[in-house]
XYZ file of C-alpha atoms in Angstrom:
402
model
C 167.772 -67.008 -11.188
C 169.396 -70.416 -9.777
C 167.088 -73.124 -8.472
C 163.801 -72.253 -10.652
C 162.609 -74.831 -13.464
C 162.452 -73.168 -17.193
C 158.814 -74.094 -16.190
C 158.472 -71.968 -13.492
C 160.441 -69.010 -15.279
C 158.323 -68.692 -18.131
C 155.169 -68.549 -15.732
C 156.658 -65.887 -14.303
C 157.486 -64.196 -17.343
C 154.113 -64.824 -18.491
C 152.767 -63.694 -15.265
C 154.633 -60.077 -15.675
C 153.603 -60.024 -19.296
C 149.940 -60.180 -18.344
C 150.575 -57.328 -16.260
C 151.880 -55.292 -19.714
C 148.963 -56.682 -21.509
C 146.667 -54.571 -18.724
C 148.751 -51.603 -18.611
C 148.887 -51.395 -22.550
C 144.968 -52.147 -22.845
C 144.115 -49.215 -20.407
C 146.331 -46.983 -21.740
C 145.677 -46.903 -25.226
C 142.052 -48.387 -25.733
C 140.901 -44.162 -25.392
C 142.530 -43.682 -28.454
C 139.948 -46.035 -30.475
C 137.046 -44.310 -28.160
C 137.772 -40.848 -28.743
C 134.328 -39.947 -30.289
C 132.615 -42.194 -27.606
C 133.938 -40.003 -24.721
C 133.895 -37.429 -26.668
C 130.315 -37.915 -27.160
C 129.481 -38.731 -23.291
C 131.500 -36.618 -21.171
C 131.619 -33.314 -23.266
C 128.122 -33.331 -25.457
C 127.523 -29.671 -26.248
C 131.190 -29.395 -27.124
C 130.724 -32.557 -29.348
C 127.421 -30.936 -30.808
C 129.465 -27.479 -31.759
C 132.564 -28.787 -32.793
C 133.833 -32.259 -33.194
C 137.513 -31.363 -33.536
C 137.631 -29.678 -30.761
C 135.766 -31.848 -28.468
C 138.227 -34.901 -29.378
C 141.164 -32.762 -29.337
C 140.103 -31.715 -25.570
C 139.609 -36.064 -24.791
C 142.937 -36.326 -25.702
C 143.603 -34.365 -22.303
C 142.391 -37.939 -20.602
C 145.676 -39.543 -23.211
C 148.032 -36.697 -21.417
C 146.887 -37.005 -18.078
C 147.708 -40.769 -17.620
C 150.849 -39.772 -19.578
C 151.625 -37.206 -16.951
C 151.001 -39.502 -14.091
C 153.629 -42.263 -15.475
C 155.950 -39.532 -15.741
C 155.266 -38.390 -11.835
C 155.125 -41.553 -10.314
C 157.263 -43.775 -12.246
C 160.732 -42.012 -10.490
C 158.869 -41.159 -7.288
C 157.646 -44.680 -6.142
C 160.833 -46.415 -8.065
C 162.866 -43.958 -5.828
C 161.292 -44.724 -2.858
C 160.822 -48.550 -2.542
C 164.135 -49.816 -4.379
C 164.930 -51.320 -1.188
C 161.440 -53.548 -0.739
C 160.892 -56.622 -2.107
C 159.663 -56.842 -5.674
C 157.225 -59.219 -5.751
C 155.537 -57.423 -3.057
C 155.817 -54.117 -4.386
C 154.252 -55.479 -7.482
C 151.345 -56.741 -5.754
C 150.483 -53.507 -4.502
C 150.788 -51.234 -7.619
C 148.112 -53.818 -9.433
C 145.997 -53.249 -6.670
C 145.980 -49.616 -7.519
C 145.711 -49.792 -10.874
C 142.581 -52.149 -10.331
C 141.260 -49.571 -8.180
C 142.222 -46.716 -10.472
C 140.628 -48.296 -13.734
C 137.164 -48.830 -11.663
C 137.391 -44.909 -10.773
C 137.912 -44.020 -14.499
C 134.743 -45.657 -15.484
C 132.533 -45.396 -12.845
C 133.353 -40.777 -12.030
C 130.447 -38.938 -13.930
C 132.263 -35.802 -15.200
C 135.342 -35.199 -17.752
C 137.078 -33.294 -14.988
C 137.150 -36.539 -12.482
C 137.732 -38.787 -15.003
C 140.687 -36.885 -15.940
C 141.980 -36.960 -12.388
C 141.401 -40.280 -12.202
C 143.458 -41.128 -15.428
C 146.697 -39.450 -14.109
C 146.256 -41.770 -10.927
C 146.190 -44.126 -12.657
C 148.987 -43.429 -14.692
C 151.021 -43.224 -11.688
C 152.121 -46.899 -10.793
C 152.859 -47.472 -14.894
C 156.469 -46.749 -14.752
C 157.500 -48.587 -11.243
C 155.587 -51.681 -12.424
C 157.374 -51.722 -15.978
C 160.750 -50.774 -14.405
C 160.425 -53.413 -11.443
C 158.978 -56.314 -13.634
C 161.592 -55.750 -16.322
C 164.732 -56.045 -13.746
C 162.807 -59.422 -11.746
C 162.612 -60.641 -15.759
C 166.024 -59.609 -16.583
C 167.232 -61.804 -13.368
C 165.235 -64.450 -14.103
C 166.490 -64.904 -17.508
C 170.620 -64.111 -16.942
C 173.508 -62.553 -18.404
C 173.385 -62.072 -21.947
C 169.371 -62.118 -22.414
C 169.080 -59.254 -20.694
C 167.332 -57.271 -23.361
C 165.291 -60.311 -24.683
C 164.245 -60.522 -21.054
C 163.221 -56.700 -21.050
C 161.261 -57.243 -24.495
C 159.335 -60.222 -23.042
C 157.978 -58.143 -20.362
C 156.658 -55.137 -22.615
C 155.502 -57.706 -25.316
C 152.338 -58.376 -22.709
C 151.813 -53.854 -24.092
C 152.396 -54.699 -27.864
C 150.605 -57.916 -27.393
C 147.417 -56.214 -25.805
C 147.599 -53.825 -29.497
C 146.923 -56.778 -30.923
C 144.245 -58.259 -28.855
C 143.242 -56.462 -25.821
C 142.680 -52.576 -27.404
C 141.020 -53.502 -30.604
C 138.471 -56.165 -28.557
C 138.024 -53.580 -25.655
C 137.352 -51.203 -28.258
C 134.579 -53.327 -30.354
C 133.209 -53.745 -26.828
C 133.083 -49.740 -25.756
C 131.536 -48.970 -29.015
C 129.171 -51.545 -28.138
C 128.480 -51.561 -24.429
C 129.656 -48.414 -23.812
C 133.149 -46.892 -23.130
C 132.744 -47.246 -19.026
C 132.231 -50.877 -19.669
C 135.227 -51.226 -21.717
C 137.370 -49.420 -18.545
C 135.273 -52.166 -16.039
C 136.440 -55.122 -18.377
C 140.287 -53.361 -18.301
C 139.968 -53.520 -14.495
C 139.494 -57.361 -14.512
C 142.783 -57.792 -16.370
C 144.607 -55.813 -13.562
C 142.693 -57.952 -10.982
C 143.458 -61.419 -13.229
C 147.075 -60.280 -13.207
C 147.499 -59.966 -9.691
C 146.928 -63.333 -8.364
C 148.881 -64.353 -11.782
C 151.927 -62.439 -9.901
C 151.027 -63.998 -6.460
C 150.877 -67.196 -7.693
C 154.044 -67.481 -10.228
C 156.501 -65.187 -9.660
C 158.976 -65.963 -7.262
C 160.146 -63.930 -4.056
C 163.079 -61.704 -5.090
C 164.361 -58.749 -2.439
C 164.514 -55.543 -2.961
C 168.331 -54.047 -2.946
C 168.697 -53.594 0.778
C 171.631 -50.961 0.269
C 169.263 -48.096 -1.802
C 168.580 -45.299 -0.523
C 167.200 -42.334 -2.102
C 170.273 -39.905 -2.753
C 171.663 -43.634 -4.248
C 168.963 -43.592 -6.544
C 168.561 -40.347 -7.287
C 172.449 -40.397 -8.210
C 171.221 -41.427 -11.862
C 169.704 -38.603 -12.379
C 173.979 -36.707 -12.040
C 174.653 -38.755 -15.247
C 174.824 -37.340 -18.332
C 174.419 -40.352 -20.829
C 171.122 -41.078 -18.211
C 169.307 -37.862 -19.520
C 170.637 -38.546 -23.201
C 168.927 -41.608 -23.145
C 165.989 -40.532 -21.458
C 165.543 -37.831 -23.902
C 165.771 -40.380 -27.338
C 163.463 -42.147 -26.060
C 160.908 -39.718 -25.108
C 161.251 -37.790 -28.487
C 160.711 -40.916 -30.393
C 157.633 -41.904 -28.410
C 156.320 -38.357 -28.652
C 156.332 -38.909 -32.657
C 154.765 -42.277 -32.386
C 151.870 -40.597 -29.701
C 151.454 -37.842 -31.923
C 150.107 -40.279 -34.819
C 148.221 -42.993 -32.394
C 146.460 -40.864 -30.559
C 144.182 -39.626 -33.091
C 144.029 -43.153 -35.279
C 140.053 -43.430 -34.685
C 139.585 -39.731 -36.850
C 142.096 -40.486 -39.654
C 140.264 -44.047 -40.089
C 136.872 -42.380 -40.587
C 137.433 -38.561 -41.461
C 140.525 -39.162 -43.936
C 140.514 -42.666 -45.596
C 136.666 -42.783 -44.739
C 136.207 -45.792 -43.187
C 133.351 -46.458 -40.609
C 134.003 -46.982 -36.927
C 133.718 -50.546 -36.674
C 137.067 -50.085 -39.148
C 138.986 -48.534 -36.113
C 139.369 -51.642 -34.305
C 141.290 -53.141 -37.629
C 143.379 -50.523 -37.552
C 144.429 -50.948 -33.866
C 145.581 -54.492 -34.550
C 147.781 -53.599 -37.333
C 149.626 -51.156 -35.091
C 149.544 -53.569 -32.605
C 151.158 -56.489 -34.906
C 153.593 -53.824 -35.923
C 154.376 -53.375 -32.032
C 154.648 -56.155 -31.376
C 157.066 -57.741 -33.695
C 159.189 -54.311 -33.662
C 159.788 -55.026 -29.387
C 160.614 -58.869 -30.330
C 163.069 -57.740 -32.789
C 164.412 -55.120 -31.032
C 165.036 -56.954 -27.733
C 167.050 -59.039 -29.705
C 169.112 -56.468 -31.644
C 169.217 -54.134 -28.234
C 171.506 -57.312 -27.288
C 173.780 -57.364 -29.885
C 174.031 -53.561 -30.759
C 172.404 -51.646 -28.472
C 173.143 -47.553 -30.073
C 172.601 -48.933 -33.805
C 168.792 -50.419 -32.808
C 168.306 -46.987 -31.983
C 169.469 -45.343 -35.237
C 167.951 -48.318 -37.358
C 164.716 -47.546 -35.335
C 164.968 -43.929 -35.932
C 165.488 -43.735 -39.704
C 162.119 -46.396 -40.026
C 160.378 -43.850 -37.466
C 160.958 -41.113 -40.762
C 159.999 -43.599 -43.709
C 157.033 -44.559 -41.890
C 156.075 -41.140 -40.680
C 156.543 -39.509 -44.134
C 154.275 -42.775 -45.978
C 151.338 -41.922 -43.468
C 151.413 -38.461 -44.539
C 151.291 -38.956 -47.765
C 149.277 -42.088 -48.744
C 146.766 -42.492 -45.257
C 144.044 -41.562 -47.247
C 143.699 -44.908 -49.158
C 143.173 -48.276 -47.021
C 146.620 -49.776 -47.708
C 148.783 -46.455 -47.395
C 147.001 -46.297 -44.077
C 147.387 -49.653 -42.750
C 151.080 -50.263 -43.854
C 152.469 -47.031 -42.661
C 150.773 -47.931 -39.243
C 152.228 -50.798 -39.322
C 155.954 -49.618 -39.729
C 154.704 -46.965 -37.492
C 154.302 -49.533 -34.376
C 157.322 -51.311 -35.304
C 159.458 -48.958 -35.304
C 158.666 -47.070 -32.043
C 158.467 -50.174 -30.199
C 161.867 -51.533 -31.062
C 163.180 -48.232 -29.629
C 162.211 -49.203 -26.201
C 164.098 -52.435 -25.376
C 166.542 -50.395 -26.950
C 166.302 -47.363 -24.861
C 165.621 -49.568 -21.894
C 168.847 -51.725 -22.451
C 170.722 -48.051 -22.827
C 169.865 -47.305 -19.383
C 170.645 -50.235 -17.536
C 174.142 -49.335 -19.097
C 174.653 -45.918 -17.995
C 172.566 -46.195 -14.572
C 175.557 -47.962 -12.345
C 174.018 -49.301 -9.096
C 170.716 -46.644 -9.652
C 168.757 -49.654 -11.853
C 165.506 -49.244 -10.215
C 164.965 -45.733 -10.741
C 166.330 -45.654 -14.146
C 164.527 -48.767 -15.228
C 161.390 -47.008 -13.901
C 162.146 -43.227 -15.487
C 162.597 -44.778 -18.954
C 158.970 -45.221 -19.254
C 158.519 -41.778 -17.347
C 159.833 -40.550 -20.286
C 157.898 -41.981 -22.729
C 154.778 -41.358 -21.711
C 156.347 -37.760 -21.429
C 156.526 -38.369 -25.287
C 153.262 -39.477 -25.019
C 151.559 -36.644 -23.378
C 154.319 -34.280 -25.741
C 152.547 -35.925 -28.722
C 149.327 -36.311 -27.611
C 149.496 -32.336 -26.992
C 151.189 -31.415 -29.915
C 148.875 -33.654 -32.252
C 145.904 -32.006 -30.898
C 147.248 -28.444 -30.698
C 147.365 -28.716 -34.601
C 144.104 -30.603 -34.946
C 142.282 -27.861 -33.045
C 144.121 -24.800 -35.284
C 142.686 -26.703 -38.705
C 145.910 -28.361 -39.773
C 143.709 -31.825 -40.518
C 143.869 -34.963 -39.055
C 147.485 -35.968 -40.963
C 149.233 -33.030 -39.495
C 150.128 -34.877 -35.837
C 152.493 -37.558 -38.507
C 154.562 -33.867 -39.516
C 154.585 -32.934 -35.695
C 156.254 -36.742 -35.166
C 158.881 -36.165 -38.265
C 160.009 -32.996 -36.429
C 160.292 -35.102 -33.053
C 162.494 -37.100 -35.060
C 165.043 -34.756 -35.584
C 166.371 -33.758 -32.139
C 165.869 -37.840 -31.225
C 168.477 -38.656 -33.719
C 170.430 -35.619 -32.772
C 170.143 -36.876 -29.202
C 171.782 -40.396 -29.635
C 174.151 -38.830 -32.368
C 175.110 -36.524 -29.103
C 175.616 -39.288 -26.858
C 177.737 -42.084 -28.879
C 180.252 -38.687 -29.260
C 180.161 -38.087 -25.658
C 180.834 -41.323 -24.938
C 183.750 -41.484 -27.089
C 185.225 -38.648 -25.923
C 184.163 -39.618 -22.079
C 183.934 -43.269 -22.084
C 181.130 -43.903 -19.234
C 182.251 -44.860 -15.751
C 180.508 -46.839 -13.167
């Protein structure tokens, strides 16, 4: 973006990274509470049956899931044509607001309403703030632009979940949800104050963006990406009972095991940004085939410390270099319906992650064991692969057009 210091641009950047950071802290710090909630909001199901209770808190993992995947394409659709700055302003207002509902409702049934509202401005901030930071940095960083945005998500794996989790096994989940709220609140007059005006695309309308949506190599894309997440969600969302039911570690173990995934995250998104660049299709298959090693290691060795923590770690790698990936796929295939697609890829991860969250529970709850969620992610891998295998062919044969 001409006239703005690299000063100024990597404030911004920072600015929409902090924004990440909040939106990965709140949506995956449940994952290292599970028992705590579990404990709280369902006690006589706790008391009978601990595997089931945490398999039904993992409804609170699918219902924020579900409300990225309604409102990411609904709002993107919608306000393509305001300005983004301003539009980003108002979805961390209601994710502040949203966060302070999901700790302060007394009952699992309105907390679990008040995770998929939350859920709802996830994909129209991450598809917004990656197309301000892919202007901001300029042709041919586009993807490194995209990974510096979602870095703030792998980032808050590192730091944010595992010290929001010490802190709701300490003080209490609710205060853990408060302290997520203050990021959201931090990050808004971060956004106010650094990131520069930048219009919305005065010539969208609604049948524009929803023209996306006609393209093939669109729902191809979508689809690899969800499928991969779903593996990833599958094995993430129950981390806190594999850390102390299989390789029988205590609790305050969990938090340890959060930062390796996050470190693995992290450093997967760098790296793929950077490869989505060069080679956009073969980051996908490079991610995929790491996706199976990893998967298949967790399996089979997560019952002793190491096994456990270097399998998550290729784990979170992995899946997170998919995204730049996917996310640079899109921006390929959309033509002038970038808002909406930007916005829908992360619809359709956290379709994977409700898909996995589901499907790891489902065979939690039937007796399968706390490893069995890492088999339902190795069978996710197979149509993922078949997916992108699909769409390089397609594209061959019907090179895409915009």
């Amino acid at each position: 973006m001409s006239g703005l210091s690299p000063a100024r641009v990597r404030l911004a950047l920072l600015a929409l990274a902090l924004g990440g950071f909040g939106i990965g802290t709140t949506e995956f710090v449940v994952m290292g509470l599970l028992d705590n909630v579990a404990r709280d909001l369902l006690p006589a199901l706790y008391a009978s049956s601990h595997e089931d209770a945490v398999a039904q808190t993992g409804w609170l993992i699918t219902a924020y899931a579900l409300g990225v995947v309604v409102g990411a394409p609904t709002i993107a659709a919608l306000s393509a044509r305001f300005p983004r700055k301003q539009l980003l302003l108002w979805l961390l207002v209601a994710f502040t607001l949203a966060t302070v509902l999901s700790a302060v409702l007394p009952t699992f049934e309105l907390v679990l309403v008040a995770r998929f509202v939350a859920g709802l401005p996830h994909g129209a901030y991450f598809g917004i703030a990656t197309l301000v930071a892919a202007s901001l940095m300029g042709e041919g960083k586009r993807g490194r632009g995209v990974a510096i945005v979602l870095s703030g998500l792998t980032i808050a794996n590192v730091v944010g979940v595992p010290i929001i989790t010490l802190l709701g096994q300490q003080a209490g989940w609710r205060v853990a949800y408060l302290a997520v709220a203050s990021i959201f609140a931090l990050t808004f007059v971060a956004v106010a104050l650094a990131v520069p005006l930048q219009p919305g695309d005065p010539k969208a309308t609604l049948k524009r963006e929803l023209r996306a949506f006609g393209r093939s190599q669109v729902w191809l894309a979508l689809l690899t990406g969800a499928i991969g997440f779903g593996g990833f969600f599958a094995v993430y969302s129950y981390v806190s009972p594999v850390v102390t039911q299989v390789t029988g570690q205590s609790e305050s173990f969990v938090p340890i095991a959060l930062v390796v995934i996050g470190l693995g995250m992290t450093l997967g998104n760098l790296v793929g940004g950077r490869a989505a660049d060069h080679n956009v299709m073969g980051t996908i298959f490079v991610c995929f085939g790491l996706f199976v090693v990893a998967l298949a290691s967790f399996a089979l060795t997560a019952h002793t410390t190491a096994g456990l923590l270097i399998s998550l770690f290729v784990v979170g790698g992995a899946a997170s270099a998919l995204s730049p990936a996917v996310q640079s796929r899109l921006m390929d295939v959309a033509g002038d319906s970038q808002t909406l697609a930007a916005a829908a890829n992360h619809a359709a991860l956290n379709l994977g992650n409700s898909l996995g969250a589901y499907l790891g529970g489902v065979t939690i709850a039937a007796g399968l064991g706390y490893l069995s969620p890492a088999i339902v992610g190795l069978l996710l891998c197979v149509p993922g692969i078949g997916l992108a295998l699909f769409s390089v062919v397609l594209q061959r044969r019907r090179p895409i057009r915009l």
